[in-house]
mmCIF file of C-alpha atoms in Angstrom:
data_model
loop_
_atom_site.group_PDB
_atom_site.id
_atom_site.type_symbol
_atom_site.label_atom_id
_atom_site.label_comp_id
_atom_site.label_asym_id
_atom_site.label_seq_id
_atom_site.Cartn_x
_atom_site.Cartn_y
_atom_site.Cartn_z
ATOM 1 C CA MET A 3 -45.721 -15.431 28.408
ATOM 2 C CA ILE A 4 -42.310 -13.751 28.215
ATOM 3 C CA SER A 5 -41.050 -13.127 31.706
ATOM 4 C CA ASP A 6 -37.714 -11.525 30.767
ATOM 5 C CA PHE A 7 -39.189 -8.714 28.686
ATOM 6 C CA ALA A 8 -37.517 -5.413 29.567
ATOM 7 C CA PRO A 9 -38.676 -2.310 27.660
ATOM 8 C CA ALA A 10 -35.555 -0.359 28.701
ATOM 9 C CA ARG A 11 -33.309 -3.058 27.246
ATOM 10 C CA LEU A 12 -35.341 -3.069 24.043
ATOM 11 C CA SER A 13 -35.110 0.714 23.807
ATOM 12 C CA ARG A 14 -31.319 0.614 24.113
ATOM 13 C CA PHE A 15 -31.190 -2.041 21.395
ATOM 14 C CA ALA A 16 -33.501 -0.060 19.118
ATOM 15 C CA PHE A 17 -31.425 3.097 19.655
ATOM 16 C CA ALA A 18 -28.191 1.228 18.875
ATOM 17 C CA ALA A 19 -29.724 -0.280 15.724
ATOM 18 C CA LEU A 20 -30.925 3.153 14.615
ATOM 19 C CA CYS A 21 -27.439 4.636 15.144
ATOM 20 C CA VAL A 22 -25.775 1.871 13.142
ATOM 21 C CA GLY A 23 -28.257 2.342 10.311
ATOM 22 C CA ALA A 24 -27.792 6.104 10.290
ATOM 23 C CA LEU A 25 -24.010 5.800 10.205
ATOM 24 C CA ALA A 26 -24.187 3.305 7.355
ATOM 25 C CA ALA A 27 -26.440 5.632 5.377
ATOM 26 C CA CYS A 28 -24.022 8.538 5.851
ATOM 27 C CA SER A 29 -20.876 6.626 4.973
ATOM 28 C CA GLY A 30 -21.013 7.503 1.272
ATOM 29 C CA ALA A 31 -20.105 3.918 0.415
ATOM 30 C CA PRO A 32 -22.341 2.111 -2.034
ATOM 31 C CA ASN A 33 -24.788 -0.281 -0.431
ATOM 32 C CA THR A 34 -23.691 -3.696 -1.613
ATOM 33 C CA GLY A 35 -25.684 -5.595 0.970
ATOM 34 C CA GLY A 36 -22.442 -6.699 2.576
ATOM 35 C CA ALA A 37 -21.266 -8.524 -0.536
ATOM 36 C CA LEU A 38 -17.715 -8.013 -1.713
ATOM 37 C CA ALA A 39 -16.886 -7.061 -5.278
ATOM 38 C CA PRO A 40 -16.395 -10.183 -7.427
ATOM 39 C CA GLY A 41 -12.784 -9.209 -8.146
ATOM 40 C CA LEU A 42 -11.968 -9.327 -4.441
ATOM 41 C CA VAL A 43 -13.178 -12.891 -3.981
ATOM 42 C CA ALA A 44 -12.014 -14.286 -7.330
ATOM 43 C CA GLN A 45 -9.929 -17.401 -6.734
ATOM 44 C CA ILE A 46 -6.311 -17.039 -7.853
ATOM 45 C CA ALA A 47 -5.452 -20.667 -7.152
ATOM 46 C CA SER A 48 -4.895 -21.819 -10.718
ATOM 47 C CA PRO A 49 -2.095 -21.234 -13.226
ATOM 48 C CA GLY A 50 -2.637 -18.072 -15.241
ATOM 49 C CA ALA A 51 -5.373 -16.665 -12.993
ATOM 50 C CA GLN A 52 -5.301 -12.872 -12.873
ATOM 51 C CA MET A 53 -6.191 -10.696 -9.926
ATOM 52 C CA ASP A 54 -8.482 -7.683 -10.276
ATOM 53 C CA ARG A 55 -6.030 -4.868 -9.564
ATOM 54 C CA GLN A 56 -8.729 -2.181 -9.694
ATOM 55 C CA ALA A 57 -10.791 -3.986 -7.052
ATOM 56 C CA ALA A 58 -7.665 -4.388 -4.909
ATOM 57 C CA LEU A 59 -6.847 -0.696 -5.233
ATOM 58 C CA GLY A 60 -10.457 0.162 -4.411
ATOM 59 C CA ILE A 61 -10.529 -1.717 -1.120
ATOM 60 C CA ILE A 62 -7.101 -0.381 -0.135
ATOM 61 C CA ASN A 63 -8.305 3.164 -0.837
ATOM 62 C CA GLN A 64 -11.495 2.571 1.151
ATOM 63 C CA TYR A 65 -9.330 1.474 4.072
ATOM 64 C CA ARG A 66 -7.026 4.487 3.654
ATOM 65 C CA ALA A 67 -10.077 6.774 3.769
ATOM 66 C CA THR A 68 -11.049 5.324 7.156
ATOM 67 C CA ARG A 69 -7.561 6.234 8.362
ATOM 68 C CA GLY A 70 -7.766 9.777 6.942
ATOM 69 C CA VAL A 71 -5.133 9.195 4.254
ATOM 70 C CA ALA A 72 -5.225 10.235 0.581
ATOM 71 C CA PRO A 73 -6.077 7.546 -1.991
ATOM 72 C CA LEU A 74 -3.438 5.761 -4.028
ATOM 73 C CA ALA A 75 -3.284 5.882 -7.822
ATOM 74 C CA ALA A 76 -2.787 2.781 -9.949
ATOM 75 C CA ASP A 77 0.704 2.542 -11.416
ATOM 76 C CA ALA A 78 1.374 0.180 -14.332
ATOM 77 C CA ALA A 79 5.148 0.227 -13.740
ATOM 78 C CA LEU A 80 4.632 -0.819 -10.102
ATOM 79 C CA ASP A 81 2.197 -3.521 -11.285
ATOM 80 C CA ALA A 82 4.886 -4.914 -13.610
ATOM 81 C CA GLN A 83 7.509 -4.766 -10.879
ATOM 82 C CA ALA A 84 5.130 -6.437 -8.406
ATOM 83 C CA GLN A 85 4.410 -9.152 -10.998
ATOM 84 C CA ALA A 86 8.117 -9.946 -11.392
ATOM 85 C CA ILE A 87 8.592 -10.006 -7.613
ATOM 86 C CA ALA A 88 5.548 -12.249 -7.109
ATOM 87 C CA ALA A 89 6.830 -14.696 -9.749
ATOM 88 C CA GLN A 90 10.225 -14.844 -8.031
ATOM 89 C CA TYR A 91 8.558 -15.237 -4.621
ATOM 90 C CA ALA A 92 6.339 -18.066 -5.875
ATOM 91 C CA SER A 93 9.148 -19.971 -7.591
ATOM 92 C CA SER A 94 11.736 -19.625 -4.811
ATOM 93 C CA GLY A 95 9.474 -19.631 -1.763
ATOM 94 C CA ASN A 96 11.732 -16.970 -0.255
ATOM 95 C CA PRO A 97 10.448 -13.502 0.605
ATOM 96 C CA PRO A 98 12.093 -11.026 -1.790
ATOM 97 C CA ALA A 99 13.846 -7.855 -0.721
ATOM 98 C CA MET A 100 12.042 -4.565 -1.175
ATOM 99 C CA PRO A 101 13.089 -2.996 -4.483
ATOM 100 C CA ALA A 102 15.050 0.240 -4.478
ATOM 101 C CA GLY A 103 12.829 3.277 -4.759
ATOM 102 C CA ALA A 104 9.709 1.617 -3.348
ATOM 103 C CA ALA A 105 8.030 3.356 -0.417
ATOM 104 C CA ALA A 106 6.811 0.025 0.961
ATOM 105 C CA MET A 107 6.117 -3.571 0.030
ATOM 106 C CA ARG A 108 3.671 -6.060 1.498
ATOM 107 C CA LEU A 109 3.888 -9.789 0.857
ATOM 108 C CA SER A 110 1.507 -12.607 1.552
ATOM 109 C CA ALA A 111 1.243 -16.251 0.570
ATOM 110 C CA GLY A 112 -1.380 -18.927 0.909
ATOM 111 C CA TYR A 113 -4.549 -16.860 0.583
ATOM 112 C CA THR A 114 -6.614 -17.725 -2.483
ATOM 113 C CA ASN A 115 -8.254 -14.318 -3.043
ATOM 114 C CA PHE A 116 -7.478 -10.667 -2.419
ATOM 115 C CA ALA A 117 -10.211 -10.223 0.195
ATOM 116 C CA GLU A 118 -8.423 -12.750 2.432
ATOM 117 C CA THR A 119 -5.041 -11.179 1.699
ATOM 118 C CA PHE A 120 -6.327 -7.698 2.521
ATOM 119 C CA SER A 121 -7.931 -8.942 5.742
ATOM 120 C CA GLY A 122 -4.629 -10.457 6.817
ATOM 121 C CA TRP A 123 -2.827 -7.174 6.202
ATOM 122 C CA ARG A 124 -5.555 -5.065 7.809
ATOM 123 C CA ASN A 125 -5.575 -7.225 10.941
ATOM 124 C CA SER A 126 -1.810 -6.995 11.419
ATOM 125 C CA PRO A 127 -0.892 -3.676 13.081
ATOM 126 C CA ALA A 128 2.422 -3.410 11.205
ATOM 127 C CA ASP A 129 0.808 -4.189 7.837
ATOM 128 C CA ALA A 130 -2.173 -1.910 8.550
ATOM 129 C CA ASN A 131 0.195 0.993 9.161
ATOM 130 C CA VAL A 132 1.835 0.352 5.791
ATOM 131 C CA LEU A 133 -1.571 0.289 4.067
ATOM 132 C CA ALA A 134 -2.169 3.756 5.540
ATOM 133 C CA GLN A 135 1.326 5.100 4.875
ATOM 134 C CA SER A 136 0.711 8.798 4.252
ATOM 135 C CA ASP A 137 3.664 9.453 1.927
ATOM 136 C CA ALA A 138 2.593 6.730 -0.520
ATOM 137 C CA ARG A 139 0.802 8.003 -3.635
ATOM 138 C CA ARG A 140 0.929 5.086 -6.094
ATOM 139 C CA ALA A 141 0.366 1.336 -5.875
ATOM 140 C CA GLY A 142 1.065 -1.815 -7.832
ATOM 141 C CA PHE A 143 -0.332 -5.290 -7.187
ATOM 142 C CA ALA A 144 0.340 -8.824 -8.335
ATOM 143 C CA ALA A 145 -0.541 -12.401 -7.516
ATOM 144 C CA VAL A 146 1.151 -15.515 -8.873
ATOM 145 C CA TYR A 147 -0.007 -19.069 -8.349
ATOM 146 C CA ASP A 148 2.579 -21.856 -8.337
ATOM 147 C CA PRO A 149 1.126 -25.370 -7.944
ATOM 148 C CA ASN A 150 4.542 -26.610 -6.778
ATOM 149 C CA SER A 151 4.731 -24.108 -3.932
ATOM 150 C CA ALA A 152 3.664 -25.060 -0.425
ATOM 151 C CA TYR A 153 1.646 -21.824 -0.308
ATOM 152 C CA GLY A 154 0.113 -21.798 -3.784
ATOM 153 C CA THR A 155 -0.693 -18.141 -4.363
ATOM 154 C CA HIS A 156 1.833 -15.400 -3.602
ATOM 155 C CA TRP A 157 0.735 -11.770 -3.303
ATOM 156 C CA VAL A 158 2.742 -8.550 -3.613
ATOM 157 C CA MET A 159 1.711 -4.939 -3.096
ATOM 158 C CA LEU A 160 4.238 -2.202 -3.875
ATOM 159 C CA LEU A 161 3.717 1.395 -2.807
ATOM 160 C CA GLY A 162 5.484 4.334 -4.413
ATOM 161 C CA ARG A 163 5.804 8.006 -3.595
#
């Protein structure tokens, strides 16, 4: 016999569950069952490993949409610049200066995949504001692994106007 059964409590729970389900159905996002895209969880902790820039741009743009900001476009020139900066960052261990003309730059080191990197940025108020920077229109991404670095993988995101 269940002595703590409370129909009112159950009704509140059922209503809350219904609301969550309805909101999820209306979000317009594809139902992935909670799984992240493979490119977001791909391990970049080996020499020569390449990040999935399209997956990175996709999750950044999903985040920007939640903040009411226009999506970013991929930019091959920013990707190349981010790659050079990430290589310098990985080899020196010193955070590089933001390049002239960039709207913003985010750095990270030590995370082995982009999902972790993104979560770190999203959970930092200063970084989250940069992710949602409204004057940014283009983005470039890079990750470089250096086995001799204390942090292993070094990440760079450049935003351009």
